[in-house]
Amino acid sequence: MTALRAGLSYFALIFAAGFMLGTLRVLVLEPALGRQIAVVIELPVMLALSWWAAGFLTRGKDRLGTPTARLKMGATGFVLLIAGEIGLTLILGGTLSSFASELFTPPGLTGLSGQVVFALTPWLRLLITRRQTG
């Protein structure tokens, strides 16, 4: 599996999970707790899923065993994730301007920071594995 294909799969798994969890966040958590708290509750779950997905997609794949391949995988996933979120915003009647301005709110910055960690997770898994095995 190439880094680009792995990145596509990584995006697909996490976007699907995010769509489901995001729906629960918006419909259940946000009305009860507010947007920022809801995002803070959702974020560790999404990062745990990202950790699992990165491991699942790279396990036993020698071509994905280099830092460069893992960074390409994460970058591909990140670009597709942002594109997917923009597409979802437009489908739901939002605009590019509303998407961009949302990024600079506390919940938007919290989510964006999680997406950056998502992008780095395949590489971080490799780094941690290499340190543990010596």
PDB file of C-alpha atoms in Angstrom, residues 2-125:
ATOM      1  CA  THR A   2       1.420   3.364  -0.963  1.00  0.00           C
ATOM      2  CA  ALA A   3       1.413   6.362   1.347  1.00  0.00           C
ATOM      3  CA  LEU A   4      -1.228   8.102  -0.775  1.00  0.00           C
ATOM      4  CA  ARG A   5      -3.567   5.106  -0.721  1.00  0.00           C
ATOM      5  CA  ALA A   6      -2.994   4.698   3.007  1.00  0.00           C
ATOM      6  CA  GLY A   7      -3.785   8.397   3.460  1.00  0.00           C
ATOM      7  CA  LEU A   8      -7.019   7.985   1.515  1.00  0.00           C
ATOM      8  CA  SER A   9      -8.023   5.032   3.688  1.00  0.00           C
ATOM      9  CA  TYR A  10      -6.982   6.914   6.835  1.00  0.00           C
ATOM     10  CA  PHE A  11      -9.158   9.852   5.807  1.00  0.00           C
ATOM     11  CA  ALA A  12     -12.120   7.618   4.953  1.00  0.00           C
ATOM     12  CA  LEU A  13     -12.083   5.819   8.301  1.00  0.00           C
ATOM     13  CA  ILE A  14     -11.751   8.978  10.367  1.00  0.00           C
ATOM     14  CA  PHE A  15     -14.157  11.070   8.284  1.00  0.00           C
ATOM     15  CA  ALA A  16     -16.824   8.378   8.666  1.00  0.00           C
ATOM     16  CA  ALA A  17     -16.240   8.173  12.418  1.00  0.00           C
ATOM     17  CA  GLY A  18     -16.199  11.964  12.666  1.00  0.00           C
ATOM     18  CA  PHE A  19     -19.451  12.219  10.766  1.00  0.00           C
ATOM     19  CA  MET A  20     -21.149   9.871  13.221  1.00  0.00           C
ATOM     20  CA  LEU A  21     -19.595  11.376  16.338  1.00  0.00           C
ATOM     21  CA  GLY A  22     -20.119  14.905  15.027  1.00  0.00           C
ATOM     22  CA  THR A  23     -23.806  14.210  14.617  1.00  0.00           C
ATOM     23  CA  LEU A  24     -24.014  13.040  18.235  1.00  0.00           C
ATOM     24  CA  ARG A  25     -21.966  16.039  19.351  1.00  0.00           C
ATOM     25  CA  VAL A  26     -24.242  18.533  17.590  1.00  0.00           C
ATOM     26  CA  LEU A  27     -27.546  16.887  18.506  1.00  0.00           C
ATOM     27  CA  VAL A  28     -26.805  15.695  22.062  1.00  0.00           C
ATOM     28  CA  LEU A  29     -23.749  17.315  23.625  1.00  0.00           C
ATOM     29  CA  GLU A  30     -23.862  20.853  22.243  1.00  0.00           C
ATOM     30  CA  PRO A  31     -27.408  21.659  23.420  1.00  0.00           C
ATOM     31  CA  ALA A  32     -26.597  20.391  26.913  1.00  0.00           C
ATOM     32  CA  LEU A  33     -23.000  21.571  27.356  1.00  0.00           C
ATOM     33  CA  GLY A  34     -22.207  24.173  24.702  1.00  0.00           C
ATOM     34  CA  ARG A  35     -20.053  23.907  21.593  1.00  0.00           C
ATOM     35  CA  GLN A  36     -16.612  24.201  23.140  1.00  0.00           C
ATOM     36  CA  ILE A  37     -17.160  21.577  25.843  1.00  0.00           C
ATOM     37  CA  ALA A  38     -18.766  19.251  23.288  1.00  0.00           C
ATOM     38  CA  VAL A  39     -15.728  19.556  20.992  1.00  0.00           C
ATOM     39  CA  VAL A  40     -13.359  18.965  23.921  1.00  0.00           C
ATOM     40  CA  ILE A  41     -15.274  15.783  24.806  1.00  0.00           C
ATOM     41  CA  GLU A  42     -15.278  14.522  21.207  1.00  0.00           C
ATOM     42  CA  LEU A  43     -11.609  15.271  20.491  1.00  0.00           C
ATOM     43  CA  PRO A  44      -9.930  12.521  22.568  1.00  0.00           C
ATOM     44  CA  VAL A  45     -12.277   9.933  21.078  1.00  0.00           C
ATOM     45  CA  MET A  46     -11.372  11.051  17.559  1.00  0.00           C
ATOM     46  CA  LEU A  47      -7.660  11.045  18.377  1.00  0.00           C
ATOM     47  CA  ALA A  48      -7.906   7.548  19.850  1.00  0.00           C
ATOM     48  CA  LEU A  49      -9.645   6.395  16.664  1.00  0.00           C
ATOM     49  CA  SER A  50      -6.921   8.093  14.618  1.00  0.00           C
ATOM     50  CA  TRP A  51      -4.264   6.249  16.627  1.00  0.00           C
ATOM     51  CA  TRP A  52      -6.022   2.944  16.019  1.00  0.00           C
ATOM     52  CA  ALA A  53      -6.605   3.634  12.295  1.00  0.00           C
ATOM     53  CA  ALA A  54      -2.982   4.649  11.707  1.00  0.00           C
ATOM     54  CA  GLY A  55      -1.806   1.440  13.355  1.00  0.00           C
ATOM     55  CA  PHE A  56      -4.309  -0.731  11.516  1.00  0.00           C
ATOM     56  CA  LEU A  57      -3.366   0.724   8.121  1.00  0.00           C
ATOM     57  CA  THR A  58       0.401   0.524   8.595  1.00  0.00           C
ATOM     58  CA  ARG A  59       0.771  -2.782  10.435  1.00  0.00           C
ATOM     59  CA  GLY A  60       3.056  -5.086   8.485  1.00  0.00           C
ATOM     60  CA  LYS A  61       3.411  -2.705   5.553  1.00  0.00           C
ATOM     61  CA  ASP A  62       7.116  -2.204   4.860  1.00  0.00           C
ATOM     62  CA  ARG A  63       6.472   0.546   2.302  1.00  0.00           C
ATOM     63  CA  LEU A  64       4.924   2.611   5.094  1.00  0.00           C
ATOM     64  CA  GLY A  65       7.814   2.050   7.488  1.00  0.00           C
ATOM     65  CA  THR A  66       9.655   5.309   6.835  1.00  0.00           C
ATOM     66  CA  PRO A  67       9.065   8.737   8.350  1.00  0.00           C
ATOM     67  CA  THR A  68       8.527  10.199   4.872  1.00  0.00           C
ATOM     68  CA  ALA A  69       5.845   7.648   3.991  1.00  0.00           C
ATOM     69  CA  ARG A  70       4.069   8.200   7.306  1.00  0.00           C
ATOM     70  CA  LEU A  71       4.155  11.995   6.889  1.00  0.00           C
ATOM     71  CA  LYS A  72       2.786  11.635   3.331  1.00  0.00           C
ATOM     72  CA  MET A  73       0.025   9.385   4.656  1.00  0.00           C
ATOM     73  CA  GLY A  74      -0.914  11.913   7.342  1.00  0.00           C
ATOM     74  CA  ALA A  75      -0.690  14.888   4.991  1.00  0.00           C
ATOM     75  CA  THR A  76      -2.912  13.144   2.442  1.00  0.00           C
ATOM     76  CA  GLY A  77      -5.443  12.326   5.148  1.00  0.00           C
ATOM     77  CA  PHE A  78      -5.344  15.921   6.424  1.00  0.00           C
ATOM     78  CA  VAL A  79      -5.857  17.519   2.989  1.00  0.00           C
ATOM     79  CA  LEU A  80      -8.749  15.153   2.252  1.00  0.00           C
ATOM     80  CA  LEU A  81     -10.236  15.772   5.700  1.00  0.00           C
ATOM     81  CA  ILE A  82     -10.224  19.545   5.206  1.00  0.00           C
ATOM     82  CA  ALA A  83     -11.631  19.129   1.684  1.00  0.00           C
ATOM     83  CA  GLY A  84     -14.338  16.825   3.065  1.00  0.00           C
ATOM     84  CA  GLU A  85     -15.262  19.335   5.744  1.00  0.00           C
ATOM     85  CA  ILE A  86     -15.426  22.149   3.200  1.00  0.00           C
ATOM     86  CA  GLY A  87     -17.611  19.976   0.970  1.00  0.00           C
ATOM     87  CA  LEU A  88     -19.894  19.121   3.870  1.00  0.00           C
ATOM     88  CA  THR A  89     -20.144  22.806   4.803  1.00  0.00           C
ATOM     89  CA  LEU A  90     -21.161  23.682   1.234  1.00  0.00           C
ATOM     90  CA  ILE A  91     -23.668  20.810   1.013  1.00  0.00           C
ATOM     91  CA  LEU A  92     -25.281  21.987   4.255  1.00  0.00           C
ATOM     92  CA  GLY A  93     -25.679  25.517   2.878  1.00  0.00           C
ATOM     93  CA  GLY A  94     -22.588  27.174   4.318  1.00  0.00           C
ATOM     94  CA  THR A  95     -19.954  29.138   2.435  1.00  0.00           C
ATOM     95  CA  LEU A  96     -16.179  29.048   2.208  1.00  0.00           C
ATOM     96  CA  SER A  97     -16.179  32.284   4.173  1.00  0.00           C
ATOM     97  CA  SER A  98     -18.255  30.763   6.973  1.00  0.00           C
ATOM     98  CA  PHE A  99     -15.978  27.707   7.028  1.00  0.00           C
ATOM     99  CA  ALA A 100     -12.861  29.869   7.286  1.00  0.00           C
ATOM    100  CA  SER A 101     -14.281  32.165   9.955  1.00  0.00           C
ATOM    101  CA  GLU A 102     -15.416  29.144  12.005  1.00  0.00           C
ATOM    102  CA  LEU A 103     -11.797  27.955  12.171  1.00  0.00           C
ATOM    103  CA  PHE A 104     -10.902  31.033  14.230  1.00  0.00           C
ATOM    104  CA  THR A 105     -13.400  30.406  17.013  1.00  0.00           C
ATOM    105  CA  PRO A 106     -12.393  28.456  20.151  1.00  0.00           C
ATOM    106  CA  PRO A 107     -14.228  25.286  19.011  1.00  0.00           C
ATOM    107  CA  GLY A 108     -12.795  25.696  15.500  1.00  0.00           C
ATOM    108  CA  LEU A 109      -9.233  26.075  16.766  1.00  0.00           C
ATOM    109  CA  THR A 110      -9.705  23.113  19.104  1.00  0.00           C
ATOM    110  CA  GLY A 111     -10.909  20.987  16.183  1.00  0.00           C
ATOM    111  CA  LEU A 112      -8.126  22.227  13.905  1.00  0.00           C
ATOM    112  CA  SER A 113      -5.496  21.373  16.514  1.00  0.00           C
ATOM    113  CA  GLY A 114      -6.961  17.861  16.667  1.00  0.00           C
ATOM    114  CA  GLN A 115      -6.782  17.627  12.879  1.00  0.00           C
ATOM    115  CA  VAL A 116      -3.108  18.573  12.957  1.00  0.00           C
ATOM    116  CA  VAL A 117      -2.492  15.807  15.513  1.00  0.00           C
ATOM    117  CA  PHE A 118      -4.503  13.468  13.242  1.00  0.00           C
ATOM    118  CA  ALA A 119      -2.119  14.371  10.389  1.00  0.00           C
ATOM    119  CA  LEU A 120       0.940  13.638  12.533  1.00  0.00           C
ATOM    120  CA  THR A 121      -0.363  10.441  14.134  1.00  0.00           C
ATOM    121  CA  PRO A 122       0.988   7.944  11.552  1.00  0.00           C
ATOM    122  CA  TRP A 123       4.457   9.470  11.951  1.00  0.00           C
ATOM    123  CA  LEU A 124       4.141   9.657  15.753  1.00  0.00           C
ATOM    124  CA  ARG A 125       3.245   5.958  15.891  1.00  0.00           C
TER     125      ARG A 125
END
